[in-house]
Coordinates of N, CA and C in Angstrom, one line a residue:
M250 N 22.2 -16.4 -45.1 CA 21.8 -17.2 -44.0 C 22.5 -16.7 -42.7
K251 N 23.7 -16.2 -42.8 CA 24.4 -15.7 -41.6 C 23.7 -14.4 -41.1
K252 N 23.1 -13.6 -42.0 CA 22.5 -12.4 -41.6 C 21.2 -12.7 -40.8
N253 N 20.5 -13.7 -41.3 CA 19.2 -14.1 -40.5 C 19.5 -14.6 -39.2
S254 N 20.5 -15.5 -39.0 CA 20.9 -16.0 -37.7 C 21.4 -14.9 -36.8
F255 N 22.1 -13.9 -37.3 CA 22.6 -12.8 -36.5 C 21.4 -12.0 -36.0
K256 N 20.4 -11.7 -36.9 CA 19.3 -11.0 -36.5 C 18.5 -11.7 -35.4
V257 N 18.3 -13.0 -35.6 CA 17.5 -13.8 -34.6 C 18.3 -13.8 -33.3
A258 N 19.6 -13.9 -33.3 CA 20.4 -13.9 -32.1 C 20.3 -12.5 -31.4
A259 N 20.3 -11.5 -32.2 CA 20.2 -10.1 -31.6 C 18.8 -9.9 -31.0
V260 N 17.8 -10.4 -31.6 CA 16.4 -10.2 -31.1 C 16.3 -11.1 -29.8
L261 N 16.8 -12.3 -29.8 CA 16.7 -13.1 -28.6 C 17.5 -12.5 -27.4
L262 N 18.7 -12.0 -27.7 CA 19.5 -11.4 -26.7 C 18.8 -10.1 -26.1
S263 N 18.2 -9.3 -26.9 CA 17.5 -8.1 -26.4 C 16.2 -8.6 -25.7
G264 N 15.6 -9.7 -26.1 CA 14.5 -10.2 -25.3 C 14.8 -10.6 -23.9
T265 N 16.0 -11.2 -23.7 CA 16.4 -11.6 -22.4 C 16.6 -10.4 -21.5
L266 N 17.0 -9.3 -22.0 CA 17.1 -8.1 -21.2 C 15.8 -7.6 -20.7
L267 N 14.7 -7.7 -21.5 CA 13.4 -7.3 -21.1 C 12.8 -8.3 -20.2
C268 N 13.2 -9.6 -20.2 CA 12.6 -10.6 -19.4 C 13.5 -11.0 -18.2
S269 N 14.2 -10.1 -17.6 CA 15.0 -10.5 -16.5 C 14.2 -10.6 -15.3
S270 N 14.8 -11.0 -14.2 CA 14.0 -11.3 -12.9 C 13.6 -10.0 -12.3
C271 N 14.1 -8.8 -12.6 CA 13.7 -7.6 -12.1 C 12.7 -6.9 -13.0
I272 N 11.4 -7.4 -13.0 CA 10.5 -6.9 -13.9 C 9.7 -5.7 -13.5
G273 N 9.7 -5.4 -12.2 CA 9.0 -4.2 -11.7 C 7.5 -4.5 -11.5
S274 N 6.8 -3.4 -11.1 CA 5.4 -3.6 -10.8 C 4.4 -3.2 -11.9
F275 N 4.9 -2.7 -13.0 CA 4.1 -2.3 -14.2 C 2.9 -1.5 -13.7
G276 N 3.2 -0.4 -12.9 CA 2.1 0.4 -12.4 C 1.3 1.1 -13.4
L277 N 1.9 1.6 -14.5 CA 1.1 2.4 -15.5 C 0.1 1.4 -16.2
F278 N 0.6 0.2 -16.6 CA -0.3 -0.7 -17.3 C -1.4 -1.2 -16.3
N279 N -1.1 -1.4 -15.1 CA -2.1 -1.9 -14.1 C -3.2 -0.8 -13.9
K280 N -2.8 0.5 -13.8 CA -3.7 1.5 -13.7 C -4.6 1.6 -14.9
Y281 N -4.0 1.5 -16.1 CA -4.8 1.5 -17.4 C -5.8 0.3 -17.3
E282 N -5.4 -0.9 -17.0 CA -6.2 -2.1 -16.9 C -7.4 -1.9 -15.9
K283 N -7.1 -1.3 -14.8 CA -8.1 -1.1 -13.8 C -9.2 -0.1 -14.3
W284 N -8.7 1.0 -15.0 CA -9.6 1.9 -15.5 C -10.4 1.3 -16.6
Q285 N -9.8 0.5 -17.5 CA -10.5 -0.1 -18.6 C -11.6 -1.0 -18.1
C286 N -11.4 -1.8 -17.0 CA -12.4 -2.7 -16.5 C -13.5 -2.0 -15.8
S287 N -13.3 -0.7 -15.4 CA -14.4 -0.1 -14.6 C -14.8 1.3 -15.2
M288 N -14.5 1.5 -16.5 CA -14.9 2.8 -17.1 C -16.4 3.0 -17.2
T289 N -17.1 1.9 -17.4 CA -18.6 2.0 -17.4 C -19.1 0.9 -16.5
S290 N -20.4 0.9 -16.2 CA -21.0 -0.2 -15.4 C -21.3 -1.4 -16.2
N291 N -21.2 -1.3 -17.5 CA -21.5 -2.5 -18.4 C -20.3 -3.2 -18.8
K292 N -20.1 -4.4 -18.4 CA -18.9 -5.2 -18.7 C -18.7 -5.4 -20.2
Y293 N -19.8 -5.5 -21.0 CA -19.7 -5.7 -22.4 C -19.2 -4.5 -23.1
V294 N -19.6 -3.3 -22.7 CA -19.1 -2.1 -23.3 C -17.6 -2.0 -22.9
N295 N -17.2 -2.3 -21.7 CA -15.8 -2.2 -21.3 C -15.0 -3.2 -22.2
G296 N -15.5 -4.4 -22.5 CA -14.8 -5.3 -23.3 C -14.6 -4.9 -24.7
I297 N -15.7 -4.3 -25.3 CA -15.6 -3.8 -26.7 C -14.6 -2.6 -26.8
V298 N -14.7 -1.7 -25.9 CA -13.8 -0.5 -25.8 C -12.4 -1.0 -25.6
G299 N -12.2 -2.0 -24.7 CA -10.9 -2.6 -24.5 C -10.3 -3.2 -25.7
L300 N -11.1 -3.9 -26.5 CA -10.6 -4.5 -27.8 C -10.1 -3.4 -28.7
V301 N -10.7 -2.3 -28.7 CA -10.3 -1.2 -29.6 C -9.0 -0.5 -29.0
L302 N -9.0 -0.2 -27.7 CA -7.9 0.5 -27.1 C -6.7 -0.3 -26.8
Q303 N -6.9 -1.6 -26.5 CA -5.8 -2.5 -26.0 C -4.6 -2.5 -26.9
P304 N -4.7 -2.7 -28.2 CA -3.5 -2.7 -29.0 C -2.7 -1.5 -29.0
I305 N -3.3 -0.3 -28.9 CA -2.6 0.9 -28.9 C -2.2 1.4 -27.5
V306 N -3.2 1.6 -26.7 CA -2.9 2.2 -25.4 C -2.2 1.1 -24.5
G307 N -2.6 -0.1 -24.5 CA -2.0 -1.1 -23.7 C -0.6 -1.3 -24.1
G308 N -0.3 -1.3 -25.4 CA 1.1 -1.5 -25.9 C 2.0 -0.3 -25.5
V309 N 1.5 0.9 -25.6 CA 2.3 2.0 -25.2 C 2.5 2.0 -23.7
C310 N 1.5 1.6 -22.9 CA 1.7 1.5 -21.4 C 2.7 0.4 -21.1
L311 N 2.7 -0.7 -21.7 CA 3.6 -1.8 -21.5 C 5.1 -1.3 -21.9
F312 N 5.2 -0.7 -23.0 CA 6.5 -0.2 -23.5 C 7.1 0.8 -22.5
V313 N 6.3 1.8 -22.1 CA 6.8 2.8 -21.2 C 7.1 2.2 -19.8
D314 N 6.3 1.2 -19.3 CA 6.6 0.6 -18.1 C 7.9 -0.2 -18.1
A315 N 8.0 -1.0 -19.2 CA 9.2 -1.9 -19.3 C 10.5 -1.2 -19.4
L316 N 10.5 -0.1 -20.2 CA 11.8 0.5 -20.5 C 12.1 1.7 -19.6
V317 N 11.0 2.4 -19.1 CA 11.3 3.7 -18.4 C 10.9 3.5 -16.9
L318 N 9.7 3.3 -16.6 CA 9.2 3.3 -15.2 C 9.7 2.2 -14.4
N319 N 9.8 1.0 -14.9 CA 10.4 -0.1 -14.1 C 11.9 0.0 -13.9
T320 N 12.5 0.7 -14.8 CA 14.0 1.0 -14.6 C 14.1 2.0 -13.5
I321 N 13.3 3.0 -13.5 CA 13.3 4.0 -12.4 C 13.0 3.3 -11.0
E322 N 12.0 2.4 -11.1 CA 11.6 1.7 -9.9 C 12.8 0.8 -9.4
F323 N 13.5 0.1 -10.3 CA 14.6 -0.7 -9.9 C 15.7 0.0 -9.2
W324 N 16.1 1.2 -9.8 CA 17.2 2.0 -9.2 C 16.8 2.8 -8.0
S325 N 15.6 3.3 -8.0 CA 15.2 4.2 -6.8 C 14.4 3.5 -5.8
G326 N 13.7 2.4 -6.1 CA 12.9 1.7 -5.2 C 11.4 2.2 -5.3
N327 N 11.1 3.2 -6.0 CA 9.8 3.8 -6.1 C 9.4 3.9 -7.6
N328 N 8.2 3.5 -7.9 CA 7.6 3.7 -9.3 C 6.9 5.0 -9.3
P329 N 7.3 6.0 -10.2 CA 6.6 7.3 -10.1 C 5.1 7.3 -10.4
V330 N 4.6 6.2 -11.0 CA 3.2 6.2 -11.3 C 2.4 5.6 -10.2
T331 N 2.9 4.6 -9.5 CA 2.1 4.0 -8.4 C 2.0 5.0 -7.2
S332 N 0.8 5.1 -6.7 CA 0.6 6.0 -5.5 C 0.4 5.2 -4.3
S333 N 1.1 5.6 -3.2 CA 0.9 4.9 -2.0 C -0.1 5.5 -1.1
T334 N -0.9 6.5 -1.6 CA -1.9 7.2 -0.8 C -3.3 6.7 -1.2
Q335 N -4.1 6.3 -0.2 CA -5.5 5.9 -0.5 C -6.4 6.8 0.4
T336 N -7.6 7.0 -0.1 CA -8.6 7.7 0.6 C -9.6 6.7 1.2
V337 N -9.8 6.8 2.6 CA -10.7 5.8 3.3 C -11.7 6.6 4.0
V338 N -12.8 6.0 4.3 CA -13.9 6.7 5.0 C -13.8 6.2 6.5
G339 N -13.7 7.1 7.4 CA -13.6 6.8 8.8 C -15.0 6.4 9.4
Q340 N -15.0 6.0 10.6 CA -16.2 5.7 11.3 C -17.1 6.9 11.5
D341 N -16.5 8.1 11.4 CA -17.3 9.3 11.5 C -17.9 9.8 10.2
G342 N -17.6 9.0 9.1 CA -18.2 9.3 7.8 C -17.3 10.3 7.0
R343 N -16.2 10.8 7.6 CA -15.3 11.7 6.9 C -14.2 10.9 6.1
Y344 N -13.6 11.6 5.2 CA -12.6 11.0 4.3 C -11.2 11.3 4.9
Y345 N -10.4 10.3 5.0 CA -9.0 10.4 5.5 C -8.0 10.0 4.4
A346 N -6.9 10.6 4.2 CA -5.9 10.2 3.3 C -4.9 9.4 4.0
V347 N -4.7 8.1 3.6 CA -3.7 7.2 4.3 C -2.6 7.0 3.3
K348 N -1.4 7.4 3.7 CA -0.2 7.2 2.9 C 0.7 6.2 3.5
T349 N 1.2 5.2 2.7 CA 2.1 4.2 3.2 C 3.5 4.8 3.2
T350 N 4.2 4.7 4.3 CA 5.6 5.1 4.4 C 6.5 3.9 4.6
K351 N 7.8 4.2 4.7 CA 8.7 3.1 4.9 C 8.6 2.4 6.2
T352 N 8.2 3.2 7.2 CA 8.1 2.7 8.6 C 6.7 2.5 9.1
G353 N 5.7 2.8 8.3 CA 4.3 2.6 8.7 C 3.3 3.4 7.9
Y354 N 2.5 4.2 8.5 CA 1.4 5.0 7.8 C 1.3 6.4 8.2
E355 N 0.9 7.3 7.3 CA 0.7 8.7 7.6 C -0.8 8.9 7.3
V356 N -1.6 9.3 8.3 CA -3.0 9.5 8.1 C -3.3 11.0 8.2
K357 N -3.9 11.6 7.2 CA -4.2 13.0 7.2 C -5.7 13.2 7.3
A358 N -6.2 13.8 8.4 CA -7.6 14.0 8.7 C -8.1 15.1 7.8
P359 N -9.5 15.2 7.6 CA -10.1 16.3 6.8 C -9.7 17.7 7.3
D360 N -9.4 17.9 8.6 CA -9.0 19.2 9.1 C -7.5 19.5 9.0
G361 N -6.8 18.6 8.3 CA -5.4 18.8 8.1 C -4.5 18.2 9.1
T362 N -5.0 17.6 10.2 CA -4.2 17.0 11.3 C -3.5 15.7 10.7
V363 N -2.2 15.6 10.9 CA -1.5 14.5 10.5 C -1.1 13.6 11.6
T364 N -1.4 12.3 11.5 CA -1.1 11.3 12.5 C -0.2 10.3 11.9
L365 N 0.9 9.9 12.5 CA 1.8 8.9 12.0 C 1.7 7.6 12.9
F366 N 1.6 6.5 12.2 CA 1.6 5.2 12.8 C 2.9 4.6 12.4
I367 N 3.8 4.4 13.4 CA 5.2 4.0 13.1 C 5.5 2.6 13.7
H368 N 6.0 1.7 12.8 CA 6.4 0.4 13.2 C 7.9 0.4 13.5
N369 N 8.3 -0.1 14.7 CA 9.7 -0.2 15.1 C 10.0 -1.7 15.0
A370 N 10.8 -2.1 14.0 CA 11.2 -3.5 13.8 C 12.0 -4.1 14.9
Q371 N 12.8 -3.3 15.6 CA 13.7 -3.8 16.6 C 12.9 -4.3 17.8
T372 N 11.8 -3.5 18.2 CA 11.0 -3.9 19.4 C 9.7 -4.5 18.9
D373 N 9.5 -4.6 17.6 CA 8.2 -5.2 17.1 C 7.0 -4.5 17.7
S374 N 7.0 -3.1 17.7 CA 6.0 -2.4 18.3 C 5.4 -1.3 17.3
W375 N 4.2 -0.9 17.6 CA 3.6 0.2 16.8 C 3.3 1.4 17.7
S376 N 3.7 2.6 17.2 CA 3.5 3.8 18.0 C 2.7 4.8 17.2
M377 N 2.1 5.7 17.9 CA 1.3 6.8 17.2 C 2.0 8.1 17.5
S378 N 2.2 8.9 16.5 CA 2.8 10.2 16.7 C 1.9 11.3 16.1
Q379 N 1.6 12.3 17.0 CA 0.7 13.4 16.6 C 1.2 14.7 17.3
N380 N 1.4 15.7 16.6 CA 1.8 17.0 17.1 C 3.1 16.9 17.9
G381 N 4.1 16.1 17.4 CA 5.4 15.9 18.1 C 5.4 15.0 19.2
V382 N 4.2 14.4 19.6 CA 4.2 13.5 20.8 C 4.0 12.1 20.3
T383 N 4.9 11.2 20.7 CA 4.9 9.8 20.2 C 4.5 8.9 21.4
K384 N 3.5 8.0 21.2 CA 3.2 7.1 22.3 C 3.1 5.7 21.7
E385 N 3.6 4.7 22.4 CA 3.5 3.3 21.9 C 2.0 2.9 22.1
I386 N 1.5 2.2 21.0 CA 0.2 1.7 21.1 C 0.2 0.2 21.6
F387 N 1.0 -0.6 20.9 CA 1.1 -2.0 21.3 C 2.4 -2.6 20.8
R388 N 2.8 -3.7 21.3 CA 4.0 -4.4 20.9 C 3.7 -5.9 20.9
F389 N 4.3 -6.6 20.0 CA 4.2 -8.1 20.0 C 5.3 -8.6 20.9
N390 N 5.0 -9.5 21.8 CA 6.0 -10.1 22.7 C 6.5 -11.4 22.1
A391 N 7.7 -11.8 22.6 CA 8.3 -13.0 22.0 C 7.5 -14.3 22.3
D392 N 6.6 -14.3 23.4 CA 5.9 -15.5 23.7 C 4.5 -15.5 23.0
G393 N 4.3 -14.6 22.0 CA 3.1 -14.6 21.2 C 2.0 -13.8 21.7
T394 N 2.2 -13.1 22.9 CA 1.2 -12.2 23.4 C 1.4 -10.8 22.9
I395 N 0.4 -10.0 23.2 CA 0.5 -8.6 22.8 C 0.4 -7.7 24.1
Q396 N 1.3 -6.7 24.1 CA 1.2 -5.7 25.2 C 0.6 -4.5 24.7
A397 N -0.6 -4.1 25.1 CA -1.3 -2.9 24.7 C -1.2 -1.8 25.7
T398 N -1.0 -0.6 25.2 CA -0.9 0.6 26.1 C -2.2 1.4 26.0
L399 N -2.8 1.6 27.2 CA -4.0 2.4 27.2 C -3.7 3.9 27.2
Q400 N -4.7 4.7 27.0 CA -4.5 6.1 27.0 C -4.0 6.7 28.3
S401 N -4.3 6.0 29.4 CA -3.8 6.5 30.7 C -2.3 6.2 30.9
G402 N -1.8 5.3 30.1 CA -0.4 4.9 30.2 C -0.2 3.5 30.8
K403 N -1.3 3.0 31.3 CA -1.3 1.6 31.8 C -1.1 0.6 30.6
T404 N -0.5 -0.5 30.9 CA -0.3 -1.5 29.9 C -0.9 -2.8 30.4
I405 N -1.5 -3.6 29.4 CA -2.0 -4.9 29.7 C -1.5 -5.8 28.7
T406 N -1.3 -7.1 29.1 CA -0.8 -8.1 28.2 C -1.9 -9.1 27.9
V407 N -2.2 -9.3 26.6 CA -3.3 -10.2 26.3 C -2.8 -11.2 25.2
G408 N -3.7 -12.2 25.0 CA -3.4 -13.1 23.9 C -3.6 -12.6 22.5
N409 N -3.0 -13.1 21.6 CA -3.1 -12.6 20.2 C -4.3 -13.4 19.5
D410 N -5.5 -13.1 20.0 CA -6.7 -13.8 19.5 C -7.9 -12.9 19.8
E411 N -9.1 -13.5 19.5 CA -10.3 -12.7 19.7 C -10.6 -12.4 21.2
A412 N -10.2 -13.3 22.1 CA -10.4 -13.1 23.5 C -9.5 -11.9 24.0
G413 N -8.3 -11.8 23.4 CA -7.4 -10.7 23.8 C -7.9 -9.4 23.3
L414 N -8.5 -9.4 22.1 CA -9.1 -8.2 21.6 C -10.3 -7.7 22.5
L415 N -11.1 -8.7 22.9 CA -12.2 -8.3 23.8 C -11.7 -7.8 25.2
Q416 N -10.6 -8.3 25.7 CA -10.0 -7.8 26.9 C -9.5 -6.4 26.7
V417 N -8.9 -6.1 25.6 CA -8.4 -4.7 25.3 C -9.6 -3.8 25.2
R418 N -10.6 -4.2 24.5 CA -11.8 -3.3 24.4 C -12.4 -3.0 25.8
Q419 N -12.5 -4.0 26.6 CA -13.1 -3.8 28.0 C -12.2 -2.9 28.8
A420 N -10.9 -3.0 28.7 CA -9.9 -2.2 29.4 C -10.0 -0.8 28.9
V421 N -10.2 -0.6 27.6 CA -10.3 0.8 27.1 C -11.6 1.5 27.6
E422 N -12.7 0.7 27.6 CA -13.9 1.3 28.1 C -13.9 1.6 29.6
S423 N -13.1 0.9 30.4 CA -13.1 1.1 31.8 C -11.9 2.1 32.2
D424 N -11.1 2.4 31.2 CA -10.0 3.3 31.5 C -10.5 4.7 31.8
D425 N -10.1 5.3 32.9 CA -10.6 6.6 33.3 C -10.3 7.7 32.3
C426 N -9.1 7.7 31.7 CA -8.7 8.7 30.8 C -9.6 8.6 29.5
Y427 N -10.0 7.4 29.1 CA -10.8 7.3 27.9 C -12.2 7.8 28.1
A428 N -12.7 7.6 29.4 CA -14.1 8.0 29.7 C -14.2 9.6 29.7
M429 N -13.1 10.3 29.9 CA -13.2 11.7 30.0 C -13.1 12.4 28.6
R430 N -12.9 11.7 27.6 CA -12.8 12.4 26.3 C -14.1 12.8 25.8

């Protein structure tokens, strides 16, 4: 009887280590789940294949996530499986690689040009950096308004609403520097 209670206590104690508050993002399992749900266009085929693969592949993914990848994520802050880069289609129809950074975003154009969008938490502003030149785009003011910087260097202060967005669009269209591009 003492052997059984010791085994039960050991299993429960090890279970508490796996169920701590630092559970991680489970990036590998989430990628597998996303793939499983979209591997074909037929949801019934996806379900049947999922029933076959889930006990084996899902279990392995959960095990690796819980013991290895989430531990790495806890200590380093980054999960090696999750990718912070996404491909988006621009208004010009070309594909851009957008990578999330600690301070904002890095956008890589199809021609290789890299543009950084940087958030400054102290001034609550966003800047654009390209070819070593950094220009502030806009900042949030304490009174709830937004200060936008036009390409000519002029600044305008607008409300943080749809009317403010319309004012910025009109100012950009009438800005002499913008019209020359």
